[in-house]
Short mmCIF file of C-alpha atoms in Angstrom, two decimals:
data_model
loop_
_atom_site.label_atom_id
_atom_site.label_comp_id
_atom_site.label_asym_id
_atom_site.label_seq_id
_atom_site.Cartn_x
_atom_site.Cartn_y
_atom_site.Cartn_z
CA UNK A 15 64.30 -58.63 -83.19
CA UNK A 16 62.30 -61.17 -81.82
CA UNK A 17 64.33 -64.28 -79.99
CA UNK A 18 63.50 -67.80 -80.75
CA UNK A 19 61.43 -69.57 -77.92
CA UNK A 20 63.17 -72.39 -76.11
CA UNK A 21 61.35 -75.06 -77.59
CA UNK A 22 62.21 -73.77 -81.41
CA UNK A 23 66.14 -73.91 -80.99
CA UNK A 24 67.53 -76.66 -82.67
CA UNK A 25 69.47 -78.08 -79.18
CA UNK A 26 67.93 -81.24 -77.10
CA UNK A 27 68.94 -81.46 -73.43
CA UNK A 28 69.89 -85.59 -74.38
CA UNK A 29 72.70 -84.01 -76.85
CA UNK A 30 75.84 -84.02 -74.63
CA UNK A 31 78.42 -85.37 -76.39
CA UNK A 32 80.98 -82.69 -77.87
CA UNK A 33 79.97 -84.00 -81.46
CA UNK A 34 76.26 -83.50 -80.75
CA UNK A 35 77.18 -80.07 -79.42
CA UNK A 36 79.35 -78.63 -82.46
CA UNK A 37 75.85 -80.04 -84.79
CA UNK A 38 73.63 -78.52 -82.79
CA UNK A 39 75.26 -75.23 -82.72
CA UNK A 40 75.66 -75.29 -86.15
CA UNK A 41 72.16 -76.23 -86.61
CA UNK A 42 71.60 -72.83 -84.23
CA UNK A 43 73.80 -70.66 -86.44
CA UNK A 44 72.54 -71.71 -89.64
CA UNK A 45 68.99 -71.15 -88.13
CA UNK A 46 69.93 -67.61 -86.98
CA UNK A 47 71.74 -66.48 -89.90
CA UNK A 48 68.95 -67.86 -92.05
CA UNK A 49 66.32 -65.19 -90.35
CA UNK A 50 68.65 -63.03 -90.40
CA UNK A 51 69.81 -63.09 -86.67
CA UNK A 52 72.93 -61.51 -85.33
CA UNK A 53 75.11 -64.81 -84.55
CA UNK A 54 78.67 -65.31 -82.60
CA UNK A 55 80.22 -67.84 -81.68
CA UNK A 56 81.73 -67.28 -77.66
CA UNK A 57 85.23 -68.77 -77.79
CA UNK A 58 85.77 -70.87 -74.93
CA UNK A 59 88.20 -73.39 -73.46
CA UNK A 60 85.26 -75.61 -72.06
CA UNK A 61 82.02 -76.03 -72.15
CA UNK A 62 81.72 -74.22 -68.83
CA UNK A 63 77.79 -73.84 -67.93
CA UNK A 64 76.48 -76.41 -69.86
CA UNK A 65 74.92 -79.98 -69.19
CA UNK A 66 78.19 -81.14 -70.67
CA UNK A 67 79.80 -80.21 -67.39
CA UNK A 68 77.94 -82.84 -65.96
CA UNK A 69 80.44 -85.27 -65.66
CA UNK A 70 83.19 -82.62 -63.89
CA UNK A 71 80.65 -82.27 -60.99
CA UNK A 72 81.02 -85.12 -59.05
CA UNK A 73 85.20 -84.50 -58.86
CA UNK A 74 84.20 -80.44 -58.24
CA UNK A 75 81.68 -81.36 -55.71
CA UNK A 76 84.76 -83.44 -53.75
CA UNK A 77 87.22 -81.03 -54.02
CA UNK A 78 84.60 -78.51 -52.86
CA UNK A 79 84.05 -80.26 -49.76
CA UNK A 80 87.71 -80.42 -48.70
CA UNK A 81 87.77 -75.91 -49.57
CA UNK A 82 87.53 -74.40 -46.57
CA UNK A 83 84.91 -72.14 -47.67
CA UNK A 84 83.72 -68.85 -46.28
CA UNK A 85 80.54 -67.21 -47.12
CA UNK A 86 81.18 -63.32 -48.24
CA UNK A 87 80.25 -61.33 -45.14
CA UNK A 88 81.54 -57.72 -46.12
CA UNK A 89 79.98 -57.32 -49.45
CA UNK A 90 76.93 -59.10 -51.32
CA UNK A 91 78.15 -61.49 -54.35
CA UNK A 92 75.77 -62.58 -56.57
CA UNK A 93 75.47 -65.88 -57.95
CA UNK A 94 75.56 -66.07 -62.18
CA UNK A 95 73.19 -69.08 -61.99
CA UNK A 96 70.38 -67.47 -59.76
CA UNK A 97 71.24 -63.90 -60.18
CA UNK A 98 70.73 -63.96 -56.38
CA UNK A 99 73.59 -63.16 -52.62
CA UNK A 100 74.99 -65.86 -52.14
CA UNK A 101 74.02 -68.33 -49.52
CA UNK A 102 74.92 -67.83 -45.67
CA UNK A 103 76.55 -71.43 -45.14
CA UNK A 104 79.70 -72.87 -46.45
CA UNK A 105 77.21 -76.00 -47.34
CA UNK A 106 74.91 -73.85 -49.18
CA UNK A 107 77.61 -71.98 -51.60
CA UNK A 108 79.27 -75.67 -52.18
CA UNK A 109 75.75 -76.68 -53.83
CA UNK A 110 75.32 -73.81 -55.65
CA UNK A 111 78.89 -73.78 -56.81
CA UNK A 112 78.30 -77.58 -57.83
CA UNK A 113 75.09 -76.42 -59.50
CA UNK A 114 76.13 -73.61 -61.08
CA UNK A 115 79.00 -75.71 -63.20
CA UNK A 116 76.12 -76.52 -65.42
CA UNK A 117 73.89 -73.97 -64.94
CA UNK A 118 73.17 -71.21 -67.89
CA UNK A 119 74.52 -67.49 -66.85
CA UNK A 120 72.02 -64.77 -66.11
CA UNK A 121 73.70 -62.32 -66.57
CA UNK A 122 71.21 -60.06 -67.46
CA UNK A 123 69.94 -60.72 -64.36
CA UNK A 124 73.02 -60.35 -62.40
CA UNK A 125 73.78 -57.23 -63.61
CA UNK A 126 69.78 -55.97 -62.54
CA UNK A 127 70.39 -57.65 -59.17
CA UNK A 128 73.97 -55.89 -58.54
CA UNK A 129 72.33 -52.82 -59.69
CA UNK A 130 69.22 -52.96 -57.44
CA UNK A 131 71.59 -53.37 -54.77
CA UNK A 132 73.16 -50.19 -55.45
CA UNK A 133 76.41 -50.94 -57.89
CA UNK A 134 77.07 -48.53 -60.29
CA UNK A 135 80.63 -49.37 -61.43
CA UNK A 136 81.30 -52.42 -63.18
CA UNK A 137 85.32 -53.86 -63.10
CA UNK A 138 85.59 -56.97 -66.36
CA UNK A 139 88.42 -58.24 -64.57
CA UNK A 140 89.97 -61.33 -66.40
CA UNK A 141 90.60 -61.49 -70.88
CA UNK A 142 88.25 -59.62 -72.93
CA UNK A 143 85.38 -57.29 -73.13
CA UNK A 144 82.45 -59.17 -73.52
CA UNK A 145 81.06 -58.58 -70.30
CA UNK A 146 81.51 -55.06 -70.18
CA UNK A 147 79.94 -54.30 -73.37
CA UNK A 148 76.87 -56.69 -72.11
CA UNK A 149 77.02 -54.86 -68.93
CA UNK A 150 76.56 -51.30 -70.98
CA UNK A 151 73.61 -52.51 -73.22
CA UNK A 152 72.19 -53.73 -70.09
CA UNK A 153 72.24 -50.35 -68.71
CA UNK A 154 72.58 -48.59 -71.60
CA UNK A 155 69.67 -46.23 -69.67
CA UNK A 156 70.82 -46.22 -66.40
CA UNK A 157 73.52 -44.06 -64.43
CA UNK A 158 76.49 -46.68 -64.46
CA UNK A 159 79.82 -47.25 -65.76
CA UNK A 160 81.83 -50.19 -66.86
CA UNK A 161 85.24 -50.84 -67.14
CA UNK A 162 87.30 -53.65 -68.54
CA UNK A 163 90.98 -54.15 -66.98
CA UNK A 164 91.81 -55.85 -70.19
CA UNK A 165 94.22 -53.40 -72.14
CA UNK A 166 93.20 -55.09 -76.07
CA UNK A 167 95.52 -53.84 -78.02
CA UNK A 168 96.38 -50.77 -75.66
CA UNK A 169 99.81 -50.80 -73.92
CA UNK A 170 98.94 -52.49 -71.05
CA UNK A 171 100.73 -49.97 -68.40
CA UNK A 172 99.18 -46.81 -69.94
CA UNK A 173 95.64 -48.56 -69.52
CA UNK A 174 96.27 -49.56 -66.22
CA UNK A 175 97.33 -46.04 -65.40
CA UNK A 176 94.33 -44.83 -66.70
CA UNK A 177 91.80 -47.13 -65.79
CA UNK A 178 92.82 -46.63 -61.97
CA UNK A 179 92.41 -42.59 -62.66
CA UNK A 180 89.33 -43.29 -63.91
CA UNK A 181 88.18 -45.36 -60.70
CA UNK A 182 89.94 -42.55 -58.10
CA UNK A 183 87.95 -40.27 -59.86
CA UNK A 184 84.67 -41.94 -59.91
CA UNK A 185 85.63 -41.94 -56.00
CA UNK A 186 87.10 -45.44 -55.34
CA UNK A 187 90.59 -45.51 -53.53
CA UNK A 188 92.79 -48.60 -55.40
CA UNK A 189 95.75 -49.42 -53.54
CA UNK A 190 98.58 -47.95 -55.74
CA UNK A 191 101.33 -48.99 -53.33
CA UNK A 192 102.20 -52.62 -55.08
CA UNK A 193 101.57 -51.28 -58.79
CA UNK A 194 104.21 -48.48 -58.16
CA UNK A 195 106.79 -50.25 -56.92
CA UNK A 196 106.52 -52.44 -59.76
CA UNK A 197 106.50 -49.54 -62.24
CA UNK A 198 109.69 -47.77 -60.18
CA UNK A 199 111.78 -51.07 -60.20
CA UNK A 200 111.01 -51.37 -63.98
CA UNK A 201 112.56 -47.96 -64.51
CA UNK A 202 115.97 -48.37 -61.99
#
C-alpha cells in the first residue's frame, strides 16, 4: 500500500506537548484506519526519538560529557539515527548520542547498512520481538537470520537453551561457562 507523504500526516513539528502528541496520533490512526491502513500503536515508556526528547538533551548531553567514552574499535556499530559506524572520537559519538535522543530510527536502514557490511545474524536482545520481525521483512529475500532472546511465553530456560544451539550451530561460539553454572546450582 502506498504510505502517506510527510507533509499529509496529521503531526506538526510545533506539537510537543504530551497532549498535542496523544491528538495527533490519534488524528494519525483515525487517518490510517480510515484508508484502510494497517495501524499499531508501539508501547513505550517515553517518547524516546522524538522532538519531545528535546528537553532531556541538555541533562544527557552533561552526563555524556563526564562518560568516559570509547569509540568501538573491534567491531563496526551502527548508529539508528544515521544508519551509519559510528564516529572515531569520543566527541563525535557524544553528539550523535545527544542527537540521536530525538532523532527518528532508521531502521530500515540500519539493518541494509549492517547487512552491507556483512551481518547475517541478527540477536533482539532486550523485551519483545518487534525488531526481529522488522529485521525478517527487511530481509525477507536475503540469506539472514534473526533471533529474539526474548522467551514470550516460552519457558525462558528451554529458549535460552535453544536459542544458543541455534547460534553454535549457525557457527558462533557463546560462552556457556556462566549460564551453566547457573543452571547446575539451580539443580543442587
Amino acid at each position: 500500500r502506498r504510505r502517506p507523504s510527510r507533509s499529509s500526516l496529521p503531526i506538526q513539528p510545533c506539537d510537543t506537548s504530551p497532549c498535542a502528541a496523544e491528538r495527533a496520533i490519534a488524528r494519525a490512526e483515525a487517518l490510517a484506519l480510515a484508508r484502510q491502513w494497517r495501524c499499531t500503536r508501539l508501547q513505550t515508556s517515553c517518547a524516546f526519538h522524538s522532538p519531545l526528547m528535546a528537553m532531556a538533551q541538555p541533562a544527557w548531553q552533561e552526563a555524556l560529557a563526564k562518560a568516559d567514552i570509547h569509540p568501538p574499535l573491534l567491531v563496526s556499530v551502527v548508529a539508528n539515527a544515521d544508519a551509519r559506524p559510528y564516529p572515531a572520537s569520543a566527541d563525535a559519538v557524544r553528539t550523535l548520542l545527544t542527537e540521536q535522543l530525538c532523532s527518528p530510527v532508521l531502521w530500515e536502514s540500519s539493518v541494509h547498512a549492517l547487512y552491507r557490511q556483512g551481518a547475517r545474524i541478527f540477536l533482539e536482545v532486550g523485551p519483545g520481538r518487534t525488531l526481529t520481525e522488522l529485521t525478517g521483512q527487511i530481509l525477507k529475500d536475503q540469506d539472514h537470520t534473526a533471533l529474539a532472546c526474548d522467551p514470550g511465553r516460552a519457558d525462558a530456560h528451554r529458549h535460552l537453551a535453544h536459542l544458543l544451539a541455534r547460534l553454535t550451530a549457525l557457527g558462533l561460539r557463546p560462552n556457556l561457562g556462566a549460564w551453566a553454572y547457573q543452571i547446575g546450582r539451580a539443580h543442587v
